[in-house]
Short mmCIF file of C-alpha atoms in Angstrom, two decimals:
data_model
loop_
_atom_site.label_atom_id
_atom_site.label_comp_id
_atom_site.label_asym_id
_atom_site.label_seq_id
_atom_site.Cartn_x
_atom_site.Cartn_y
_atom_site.Cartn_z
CA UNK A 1 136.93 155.17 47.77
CA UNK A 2 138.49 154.61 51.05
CA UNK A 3 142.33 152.91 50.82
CA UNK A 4 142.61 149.67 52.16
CA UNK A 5 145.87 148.50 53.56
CA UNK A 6 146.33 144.76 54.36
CA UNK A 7 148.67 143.42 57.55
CA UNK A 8 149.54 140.26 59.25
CA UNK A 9 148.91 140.12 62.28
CA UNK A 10 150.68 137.74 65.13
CA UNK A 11 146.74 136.31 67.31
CA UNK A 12 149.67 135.63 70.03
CA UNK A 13 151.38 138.58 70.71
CA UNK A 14 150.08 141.17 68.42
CA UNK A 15 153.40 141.16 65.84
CA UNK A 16 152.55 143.02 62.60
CA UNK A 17 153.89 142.21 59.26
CA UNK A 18 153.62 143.14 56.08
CA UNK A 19 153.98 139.42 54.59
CA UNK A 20 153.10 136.39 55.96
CA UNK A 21 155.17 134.69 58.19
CA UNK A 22 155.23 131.10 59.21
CA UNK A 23 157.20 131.58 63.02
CA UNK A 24 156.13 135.05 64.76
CA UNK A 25 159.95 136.87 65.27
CA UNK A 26 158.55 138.12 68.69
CA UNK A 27 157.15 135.52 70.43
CA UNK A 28 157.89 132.70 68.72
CA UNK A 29 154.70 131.12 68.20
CA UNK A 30 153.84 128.85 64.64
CA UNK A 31 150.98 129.92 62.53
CA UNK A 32 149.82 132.79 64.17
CA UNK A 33 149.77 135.41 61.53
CA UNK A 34 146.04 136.50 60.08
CA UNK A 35 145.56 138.45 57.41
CA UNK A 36 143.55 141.47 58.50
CA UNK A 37 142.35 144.43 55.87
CA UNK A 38 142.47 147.95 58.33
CA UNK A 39 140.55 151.04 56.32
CA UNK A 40 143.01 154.48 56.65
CA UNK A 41 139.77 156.64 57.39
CA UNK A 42 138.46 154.03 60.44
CA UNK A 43 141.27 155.44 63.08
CA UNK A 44 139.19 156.14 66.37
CA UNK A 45 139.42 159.78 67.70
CA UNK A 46 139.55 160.37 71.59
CA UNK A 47 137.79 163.30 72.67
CA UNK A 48 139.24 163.20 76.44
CA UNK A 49 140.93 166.72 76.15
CA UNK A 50 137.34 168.45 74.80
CA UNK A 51 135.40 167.20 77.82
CA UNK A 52 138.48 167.13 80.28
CA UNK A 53 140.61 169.87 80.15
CA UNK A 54 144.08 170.31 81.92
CA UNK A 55 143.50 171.19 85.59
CA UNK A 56 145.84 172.00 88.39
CA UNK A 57 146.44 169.05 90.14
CA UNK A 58 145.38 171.10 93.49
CA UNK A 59 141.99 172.05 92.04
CA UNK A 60 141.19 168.76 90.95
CA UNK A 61 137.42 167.58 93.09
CA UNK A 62 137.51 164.20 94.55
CA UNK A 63 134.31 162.54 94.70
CA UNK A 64 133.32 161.50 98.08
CA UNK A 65 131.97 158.13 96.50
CA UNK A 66 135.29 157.48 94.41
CA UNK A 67 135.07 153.85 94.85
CA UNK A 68 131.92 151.36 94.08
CA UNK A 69 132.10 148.26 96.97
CA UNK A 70 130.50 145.26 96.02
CA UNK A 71 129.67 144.14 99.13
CA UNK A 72 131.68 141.13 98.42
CA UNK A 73 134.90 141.85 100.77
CA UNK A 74 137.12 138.96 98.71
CA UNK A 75 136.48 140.97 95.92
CA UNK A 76 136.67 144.13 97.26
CA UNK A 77 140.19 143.18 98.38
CA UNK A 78 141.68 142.46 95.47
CA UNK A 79 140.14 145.72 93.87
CA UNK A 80 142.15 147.41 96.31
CA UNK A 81 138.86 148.92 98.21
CA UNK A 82 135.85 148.37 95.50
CA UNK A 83 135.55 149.60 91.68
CA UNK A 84 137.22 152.80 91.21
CA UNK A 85 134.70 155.06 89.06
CA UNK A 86 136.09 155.63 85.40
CA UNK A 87 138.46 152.72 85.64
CA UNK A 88 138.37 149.55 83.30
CA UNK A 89 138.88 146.47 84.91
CA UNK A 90 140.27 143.23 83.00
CA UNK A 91 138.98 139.29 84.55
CA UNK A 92 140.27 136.50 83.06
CA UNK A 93 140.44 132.45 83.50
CA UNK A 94 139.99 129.11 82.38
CA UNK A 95 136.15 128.48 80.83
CA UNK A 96 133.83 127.58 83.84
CA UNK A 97 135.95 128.88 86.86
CA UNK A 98 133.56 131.41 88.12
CA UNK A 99 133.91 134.38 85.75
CA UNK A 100 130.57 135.48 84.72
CA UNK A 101 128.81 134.41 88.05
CA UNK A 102 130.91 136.61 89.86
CA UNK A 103 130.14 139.86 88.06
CA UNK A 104 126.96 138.76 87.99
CA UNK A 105 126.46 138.17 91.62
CA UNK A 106 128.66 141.59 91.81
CA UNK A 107 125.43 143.26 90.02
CA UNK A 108 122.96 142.08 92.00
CA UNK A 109 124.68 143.53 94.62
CA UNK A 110 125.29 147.15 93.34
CA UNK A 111 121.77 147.11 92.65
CA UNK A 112 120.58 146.33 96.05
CA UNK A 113 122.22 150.42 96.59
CA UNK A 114 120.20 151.49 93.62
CA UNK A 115 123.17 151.73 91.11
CA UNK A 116 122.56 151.27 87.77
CA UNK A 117 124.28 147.66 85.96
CA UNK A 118 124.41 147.40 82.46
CA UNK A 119 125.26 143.46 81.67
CA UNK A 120 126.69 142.66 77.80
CA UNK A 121 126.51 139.35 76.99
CA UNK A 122 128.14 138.67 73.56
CA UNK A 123 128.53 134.99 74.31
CA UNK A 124 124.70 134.15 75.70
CA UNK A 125 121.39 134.78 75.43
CA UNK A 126 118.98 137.16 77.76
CA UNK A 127 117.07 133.90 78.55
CA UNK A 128 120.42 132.09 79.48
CA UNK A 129 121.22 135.13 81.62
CA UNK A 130 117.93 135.26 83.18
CA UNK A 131 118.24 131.42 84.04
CA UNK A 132 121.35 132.15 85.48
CA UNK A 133 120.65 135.47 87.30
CA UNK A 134 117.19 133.25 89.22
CA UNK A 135 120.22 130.31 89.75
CA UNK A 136 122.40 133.01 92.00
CA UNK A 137 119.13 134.93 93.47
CA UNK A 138 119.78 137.84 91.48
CA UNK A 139 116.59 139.91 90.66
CA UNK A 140 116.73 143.98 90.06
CA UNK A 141 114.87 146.51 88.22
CA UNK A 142 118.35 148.25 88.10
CA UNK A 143 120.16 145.88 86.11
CA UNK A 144 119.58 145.91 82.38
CA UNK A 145 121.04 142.61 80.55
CA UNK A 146 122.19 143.83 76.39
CA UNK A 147 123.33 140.56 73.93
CA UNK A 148 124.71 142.32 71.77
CA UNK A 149 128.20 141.76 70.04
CA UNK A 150 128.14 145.26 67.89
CA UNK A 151 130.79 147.74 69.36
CA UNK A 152 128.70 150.63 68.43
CA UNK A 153 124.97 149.63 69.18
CA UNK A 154 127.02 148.99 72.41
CA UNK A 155 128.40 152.48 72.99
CA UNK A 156 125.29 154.08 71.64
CA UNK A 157 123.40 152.47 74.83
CA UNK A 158 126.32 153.01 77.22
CA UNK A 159 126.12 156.90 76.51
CA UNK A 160 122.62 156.94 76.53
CA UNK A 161 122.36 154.85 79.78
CA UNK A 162 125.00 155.93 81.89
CA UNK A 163 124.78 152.93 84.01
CA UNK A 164 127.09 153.12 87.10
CA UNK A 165 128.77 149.91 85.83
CA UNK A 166 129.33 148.40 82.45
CA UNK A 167 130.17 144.42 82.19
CA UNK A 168 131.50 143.17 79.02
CA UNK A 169 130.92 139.57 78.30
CA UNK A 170 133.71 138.81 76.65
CA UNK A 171 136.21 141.45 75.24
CA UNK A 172 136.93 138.59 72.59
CA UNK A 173 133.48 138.48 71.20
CA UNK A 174 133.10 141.55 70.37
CA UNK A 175 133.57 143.77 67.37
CA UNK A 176 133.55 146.92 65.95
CA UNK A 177 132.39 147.68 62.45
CA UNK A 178 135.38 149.77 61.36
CA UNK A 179 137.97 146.97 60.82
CA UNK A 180 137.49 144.21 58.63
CA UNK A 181 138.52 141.14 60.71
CA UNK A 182 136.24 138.31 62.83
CA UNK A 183 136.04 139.38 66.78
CA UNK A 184 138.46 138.12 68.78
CA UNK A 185 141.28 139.02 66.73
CA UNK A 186 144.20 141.11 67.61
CA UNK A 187 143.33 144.54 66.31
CA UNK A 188 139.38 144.19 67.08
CA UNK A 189 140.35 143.53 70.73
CA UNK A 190 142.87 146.08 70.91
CA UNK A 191 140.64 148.58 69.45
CA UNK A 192 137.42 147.67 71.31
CA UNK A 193 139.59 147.83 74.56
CA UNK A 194 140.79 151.19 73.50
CA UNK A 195 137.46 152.73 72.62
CA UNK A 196 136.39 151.24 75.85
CA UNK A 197 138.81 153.02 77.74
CA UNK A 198 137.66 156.25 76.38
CA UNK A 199 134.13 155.67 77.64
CA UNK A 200 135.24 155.08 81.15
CA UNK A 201 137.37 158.28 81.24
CA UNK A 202 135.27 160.58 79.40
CA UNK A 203 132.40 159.55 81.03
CA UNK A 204 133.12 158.67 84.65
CA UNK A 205 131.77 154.74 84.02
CA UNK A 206 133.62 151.73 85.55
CA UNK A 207 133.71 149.26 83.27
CA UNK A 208 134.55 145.50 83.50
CA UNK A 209 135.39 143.42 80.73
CA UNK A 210 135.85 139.33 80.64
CA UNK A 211 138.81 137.51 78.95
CA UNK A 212 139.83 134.18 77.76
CA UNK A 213 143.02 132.45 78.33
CA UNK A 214 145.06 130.60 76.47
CA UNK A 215 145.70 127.00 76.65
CA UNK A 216 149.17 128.00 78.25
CA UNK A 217 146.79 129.79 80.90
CA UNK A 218 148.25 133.38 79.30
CA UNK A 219 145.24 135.96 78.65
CA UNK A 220 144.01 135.64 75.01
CA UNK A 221 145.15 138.55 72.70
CA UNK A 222 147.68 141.37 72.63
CA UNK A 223 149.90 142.00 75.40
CA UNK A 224 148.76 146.04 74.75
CA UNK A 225 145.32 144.40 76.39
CA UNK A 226 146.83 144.50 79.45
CA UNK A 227 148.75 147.34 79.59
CA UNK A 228 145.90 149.84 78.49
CA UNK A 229 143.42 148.65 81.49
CA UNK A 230 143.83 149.61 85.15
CA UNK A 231 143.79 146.44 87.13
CA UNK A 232 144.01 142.85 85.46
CA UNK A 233 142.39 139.93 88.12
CA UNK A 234 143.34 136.20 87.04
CA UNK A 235 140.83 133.76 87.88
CA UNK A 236 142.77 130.83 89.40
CA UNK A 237 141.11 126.95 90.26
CA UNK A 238 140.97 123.61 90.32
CA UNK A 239 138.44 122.42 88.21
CA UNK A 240 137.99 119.09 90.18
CA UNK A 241 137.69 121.44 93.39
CA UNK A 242 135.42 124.28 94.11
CA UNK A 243 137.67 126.28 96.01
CA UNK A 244 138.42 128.94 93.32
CA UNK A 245 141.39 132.02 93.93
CA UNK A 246 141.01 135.48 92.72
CA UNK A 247 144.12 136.93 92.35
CA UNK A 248 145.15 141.00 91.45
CA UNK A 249 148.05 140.86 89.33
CA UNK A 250 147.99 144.25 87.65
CA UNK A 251 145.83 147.39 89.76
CA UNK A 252 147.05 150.99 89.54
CA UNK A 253 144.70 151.92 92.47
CA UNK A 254 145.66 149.20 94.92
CA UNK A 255 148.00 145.98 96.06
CA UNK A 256 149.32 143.87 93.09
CA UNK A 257 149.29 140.02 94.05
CA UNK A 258 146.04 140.55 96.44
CA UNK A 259 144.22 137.53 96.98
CA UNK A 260 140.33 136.33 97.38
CA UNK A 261 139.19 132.91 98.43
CA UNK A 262 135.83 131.70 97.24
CA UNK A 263 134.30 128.42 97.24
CA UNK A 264 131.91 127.53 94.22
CA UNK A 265 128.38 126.06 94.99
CA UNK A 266 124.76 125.28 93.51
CA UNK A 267 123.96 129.36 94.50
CA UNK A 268 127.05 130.79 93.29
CA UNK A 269 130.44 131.69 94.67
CA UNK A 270 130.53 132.10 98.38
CA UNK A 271 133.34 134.24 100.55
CA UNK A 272 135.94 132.04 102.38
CA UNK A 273 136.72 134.35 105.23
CA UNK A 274 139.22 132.57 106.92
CA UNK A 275 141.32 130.88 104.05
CA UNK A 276 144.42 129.89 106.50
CA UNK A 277 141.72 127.47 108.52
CA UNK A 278 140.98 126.09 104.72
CA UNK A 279 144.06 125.14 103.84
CA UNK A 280 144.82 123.73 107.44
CA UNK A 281 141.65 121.90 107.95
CA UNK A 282 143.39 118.12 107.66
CA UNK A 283 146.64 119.10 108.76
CA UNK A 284 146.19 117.37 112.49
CA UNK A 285 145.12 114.16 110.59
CA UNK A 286 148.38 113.51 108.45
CA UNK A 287 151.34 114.13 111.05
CA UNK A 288 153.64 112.16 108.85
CA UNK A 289 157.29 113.19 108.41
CA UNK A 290 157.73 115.78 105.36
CA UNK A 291 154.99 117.58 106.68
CA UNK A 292 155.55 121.47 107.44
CA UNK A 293 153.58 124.93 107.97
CA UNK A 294 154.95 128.08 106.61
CA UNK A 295 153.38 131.59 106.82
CA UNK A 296 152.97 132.65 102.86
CA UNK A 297 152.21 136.19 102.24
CA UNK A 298 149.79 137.13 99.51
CA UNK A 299 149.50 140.85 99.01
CA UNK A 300 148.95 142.25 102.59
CA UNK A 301 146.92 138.80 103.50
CA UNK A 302 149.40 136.33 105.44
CA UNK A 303 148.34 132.81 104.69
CA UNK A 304 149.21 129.44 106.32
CA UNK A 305 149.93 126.84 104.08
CA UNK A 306 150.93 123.11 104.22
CA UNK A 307 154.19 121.69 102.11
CA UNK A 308 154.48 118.03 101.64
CA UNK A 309 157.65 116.47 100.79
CA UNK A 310 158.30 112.95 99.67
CA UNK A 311 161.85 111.72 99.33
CA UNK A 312 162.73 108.18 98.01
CA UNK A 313 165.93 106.01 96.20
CA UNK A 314 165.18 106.01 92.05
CA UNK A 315 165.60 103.11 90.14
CA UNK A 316 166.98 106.04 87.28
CA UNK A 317 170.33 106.99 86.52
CA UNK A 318 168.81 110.96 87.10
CA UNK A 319 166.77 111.63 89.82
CA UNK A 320 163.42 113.22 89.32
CA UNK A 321 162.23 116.50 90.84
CA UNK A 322 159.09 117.56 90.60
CA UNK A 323 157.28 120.64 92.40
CA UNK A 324 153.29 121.67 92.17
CA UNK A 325 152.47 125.44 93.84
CA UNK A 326 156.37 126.35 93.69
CA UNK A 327 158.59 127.18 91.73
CA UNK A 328 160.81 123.76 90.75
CA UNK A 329 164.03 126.01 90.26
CA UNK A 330 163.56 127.16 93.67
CA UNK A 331 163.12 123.74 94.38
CA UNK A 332 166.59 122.86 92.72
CA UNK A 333 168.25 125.90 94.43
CA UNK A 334 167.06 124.29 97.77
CA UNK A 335 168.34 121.31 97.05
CA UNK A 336 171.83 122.43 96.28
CA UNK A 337 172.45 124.44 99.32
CA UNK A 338 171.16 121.15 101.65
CA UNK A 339 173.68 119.26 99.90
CA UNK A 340 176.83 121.77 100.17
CA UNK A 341 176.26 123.31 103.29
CA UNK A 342 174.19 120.34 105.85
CA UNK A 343 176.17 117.49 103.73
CA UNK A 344 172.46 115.93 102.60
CA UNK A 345 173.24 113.53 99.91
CA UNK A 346 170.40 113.89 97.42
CA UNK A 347 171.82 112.51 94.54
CA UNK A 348 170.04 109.41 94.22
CA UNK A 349 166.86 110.37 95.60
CA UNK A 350 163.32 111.34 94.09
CA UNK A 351 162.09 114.70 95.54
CA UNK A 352 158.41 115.52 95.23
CA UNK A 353 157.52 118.91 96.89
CA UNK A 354 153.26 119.66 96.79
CA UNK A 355 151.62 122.30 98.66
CA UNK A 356 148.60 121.62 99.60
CA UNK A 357 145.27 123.46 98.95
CA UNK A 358 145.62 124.19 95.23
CA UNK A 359 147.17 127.92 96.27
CA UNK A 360 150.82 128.69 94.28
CA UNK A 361 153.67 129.73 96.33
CA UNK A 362 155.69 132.25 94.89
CA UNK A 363 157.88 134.23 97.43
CA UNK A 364 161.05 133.36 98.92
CA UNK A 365 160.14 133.01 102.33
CA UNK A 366 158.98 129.94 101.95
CA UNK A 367 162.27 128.19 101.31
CA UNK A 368 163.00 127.34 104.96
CA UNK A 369 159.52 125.78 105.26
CA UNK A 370 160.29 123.57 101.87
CA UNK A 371 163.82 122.44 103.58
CA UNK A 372 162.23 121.43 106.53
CA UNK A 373 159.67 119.29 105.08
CA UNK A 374 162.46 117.63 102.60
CA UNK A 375 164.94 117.11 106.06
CA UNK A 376 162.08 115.49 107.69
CA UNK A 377 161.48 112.90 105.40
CA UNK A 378 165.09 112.13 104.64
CA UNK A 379 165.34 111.88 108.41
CA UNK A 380 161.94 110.39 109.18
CA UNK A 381 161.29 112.56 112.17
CA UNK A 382 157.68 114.50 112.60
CA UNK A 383 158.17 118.00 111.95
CA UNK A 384 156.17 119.48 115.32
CA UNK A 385 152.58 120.52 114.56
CA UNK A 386 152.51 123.82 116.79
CA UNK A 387 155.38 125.19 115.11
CA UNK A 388 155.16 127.66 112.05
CA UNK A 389 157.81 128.63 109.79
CA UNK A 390 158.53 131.46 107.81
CA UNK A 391 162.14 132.58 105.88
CA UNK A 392 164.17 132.83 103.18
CA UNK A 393 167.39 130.80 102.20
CA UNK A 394 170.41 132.34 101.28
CA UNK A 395 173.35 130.33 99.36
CA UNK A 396 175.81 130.38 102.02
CA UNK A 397 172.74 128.58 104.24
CA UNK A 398 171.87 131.85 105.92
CA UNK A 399 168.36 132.62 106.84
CA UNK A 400 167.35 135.88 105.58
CA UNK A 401 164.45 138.42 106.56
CA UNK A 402 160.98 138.20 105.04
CA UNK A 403 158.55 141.51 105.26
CA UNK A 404 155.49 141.72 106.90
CA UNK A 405 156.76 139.42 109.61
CA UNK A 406 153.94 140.93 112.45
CA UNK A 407 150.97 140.08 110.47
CA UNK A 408 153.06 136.63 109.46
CA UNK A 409 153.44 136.19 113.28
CA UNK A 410 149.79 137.14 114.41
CA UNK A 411 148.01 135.06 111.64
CA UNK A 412 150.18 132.08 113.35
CA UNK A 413 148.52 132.74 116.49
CA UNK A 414 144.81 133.21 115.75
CA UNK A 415 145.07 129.87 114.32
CA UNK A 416 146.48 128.59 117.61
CA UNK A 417 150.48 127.86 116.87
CA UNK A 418 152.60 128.05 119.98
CA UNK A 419 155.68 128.56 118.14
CA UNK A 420 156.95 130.17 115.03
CA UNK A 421 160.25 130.15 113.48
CA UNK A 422 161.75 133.32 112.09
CA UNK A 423 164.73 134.84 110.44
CA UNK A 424 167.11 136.24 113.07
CA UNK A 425 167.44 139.74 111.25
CA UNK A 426 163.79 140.75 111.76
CA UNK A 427 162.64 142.91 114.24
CA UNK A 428 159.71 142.16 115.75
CA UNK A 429 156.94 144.20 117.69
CA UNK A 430 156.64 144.23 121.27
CA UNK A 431 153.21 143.74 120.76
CA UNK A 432 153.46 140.00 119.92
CA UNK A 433 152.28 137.99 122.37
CA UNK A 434 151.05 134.97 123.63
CA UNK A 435 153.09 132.92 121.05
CA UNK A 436 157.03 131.22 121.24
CA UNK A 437 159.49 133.16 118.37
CA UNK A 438 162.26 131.10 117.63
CA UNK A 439 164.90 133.53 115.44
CA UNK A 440 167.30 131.27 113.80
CA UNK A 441 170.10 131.98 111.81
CA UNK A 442 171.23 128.91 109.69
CA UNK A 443 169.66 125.81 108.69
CA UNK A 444 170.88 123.55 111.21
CA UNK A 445 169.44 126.12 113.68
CA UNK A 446 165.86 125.30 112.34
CA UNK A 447 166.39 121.80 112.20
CA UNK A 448 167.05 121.30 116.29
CA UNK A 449 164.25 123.53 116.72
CA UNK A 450 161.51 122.40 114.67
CA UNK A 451 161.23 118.51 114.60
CA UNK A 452 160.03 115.97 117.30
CA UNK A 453 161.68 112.72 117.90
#
């Protein structure tokens, strides 16, 4: 008789115990711990080193075909090229956003170059798929839709298949008959994402597996989840608008923090190919003061953005300061240096910072940009519309360098700026033309520059 060993188990963060406990001591979460009863003979076995054996790393082939594209260039972006073979591939985002028509547009596409797609549902029905798949105008002989939510019915036909791509629909609803838990738990996801692993290495398959998120917008399950697959893509929306953002933030073949743009419709998501346009589209319409355009960088993709400030007297003993797409600390840090080094008096005033197009904002060099707009109103001038702005804010009120400042500089001018406004310290190339650089090296520098009377 096989010896059973119980644990509890944090759902959060993956925290084992051998009591239960009412607060998890790692993350900190309430009622979290499950009691889940783990067999000693069930451990998985990897067989990599049977079918793989150690190889000089100079005699190691490279396939020609390495990487799958999708023929969707967004999402071959943030893939860092298209689906390396062998690699497991982690999506995940709010219910709704786009997830599963995605991949499956993504399969309809891969089988338009006669590669093999093998779809798991665990969450719908081949009917629902089917009604889905007519939806998108997806119809193949090469893709082969499973519902199944059995771990090992599902390797069985993976290994008997051995489709070019495997989708997994969802890694939380699956389960695997050797542990005696409900799917979705911490150790079934950990060890369905493990065995999973071992299929795409052994075996040369790219496989792509869906995720849930919490309601704190974290993915669902142990933070091992992440760590064990090769790239992690967050699905990132609105869902009152149907512009949706696919964003790399984990890919050990390509650029973290790559972007895609898509826009949701009746047939699917659609490509946004020039998302700077997007998010510019009713810029000329509100030239109000607190207004400004910076030059964001996600990934290698510059992006033009619009930042809104609105400043005004509070009726409250403590001001309120709110910021949505940045970062409200940098927001506070901004704030403090316009007070101490341009003598803006702030104390009594509401700041609002938005920026606009749904996108989040997360590098420094778009401190100068946030200034601006929050000078502007405080000043009520109209920041000038053919101006960009890119850089980063040092304490003392210096203006520091930003990277990629060429492609920042030439994304300015396809989109028909005649100015842009950059750190003094970067070097440009002396292939920019056709477009005004301002370098500045302090605040009040900027300020002269950049606003109309």
């Amino acid at each position: 008789m096989a010896k059973v060993k119980s644990k509890y188990i944090c759902q959060t963060c993956g925290y084992e115990s051998t009591g239960y406990l009412g607060k998890c001591p790692e993350c900190g979460s309430w009622s979290s711990f499950v009691e889940e009863i783990l067999a000693s003979e069930s451990k998985t076995t990897i067989d990599l080193p049977d079918k793989n054996p150690p190889q000089k790393l100079s005699e190691i082939e490279m396939n020609s075909e390495i990487r799958l594209s999708t023929k969707i260039s967004e999402f071959d972006r943030v893939l860092g090229g298209g689906i390396v073979q062998g690699s497991l591939v982690l999506i995940a985002g709010d219910p709704g956003i786009g997830k599963s028509t995605i991949l499956l547009q993504t399969s309809g596409e891969l089988c338009k170059n006669n590669k093999k797609v093998l779809y798991i549902s665990a969450e719908e029905s081949a009917s629902q798929i089917k009604l889905r798949a007519e939806r998108l105008g997806v119809e193949s002989d090469n893709l082969y839709i499973y519902p199944q939510t059995n771990f090992e019915l599902i390797k069985k036909h993976i290994e008997e298949m051995a489709p070019d791509l495997v989708i997994v629909d969802s890694i939380q609803a699956i389960y695997t008959s050797t542990i005696q838990s409900s799917a979705g738990s911490v150790s079934q996801i950990r060890e369905c994402c493990n065995s999973l692993m071992s299929i795409a290495k052994t075996n040369n398959i790219s496989i792509i597996v869906i995720g849930h998120v919490t309601k704190e917008g974290n993915i669902a399950g142990p933070k091992v989840l992440e760590h064990m697959v090769d790239t992690v893509i967050q699905f990132e929306g609105d869902k009152y608008k149907t512009y949706r953002i696919l964003r790399s933030i984990k890919n050990r073949f390509g650029n973290t923090s790559e972007v895609g743009i898509f826009e949701m419709s009746s047939k699917g998501l659609t490509e946004v190919v020039n998302p700077s346009e997007l998010f510019l589209k009713e810029y000329n319409q509100t030239q109000t003061p607190g207004s400004t355009i910076i030059v964001t960088s996600e990934g290698t993709r510059p992006l033009l953005v619009e930042i809104q400030a609105l400043v005004g007297t509070t009726p409250y003993p403590t001001p309120r300061r709110v910021a949505n797409g940045v970062d409200v600390s940098r927001v506070l840090q901004i704030l403090a240096v316009l007070e101490k080094r341009i003598g803006l008096n702030l104390s009594k005033q509401d700041v609002y910072v938005n920026v606009i197009g749904g996108i989040d904002v997360s590098e420094p060099a778009a401190d100068l940009g946030i200034a601006l707009a929050i000078i502007t109103c405080v000043r009520d001038v109209i920041f000038d519309s053919h101006t960009a702005i890119v850089g980063e804010i040092g304490l003392s009120g210096e203006i520091r360098a930003v990277n990629h400042i060429d492609k920042r500089i030439t994304e300015a001018q396809k989109l028909g700026f005649k100015r842009i406004i950059i750190p003094e310290a970067n070097e440009i190339s002396n292939d920019i033309k056709g477009i005004e650089v301002l370098k500045v090296k302090r605040i009040i520098e900027a300020i002269t520059r950049a606003v109309t009377k």
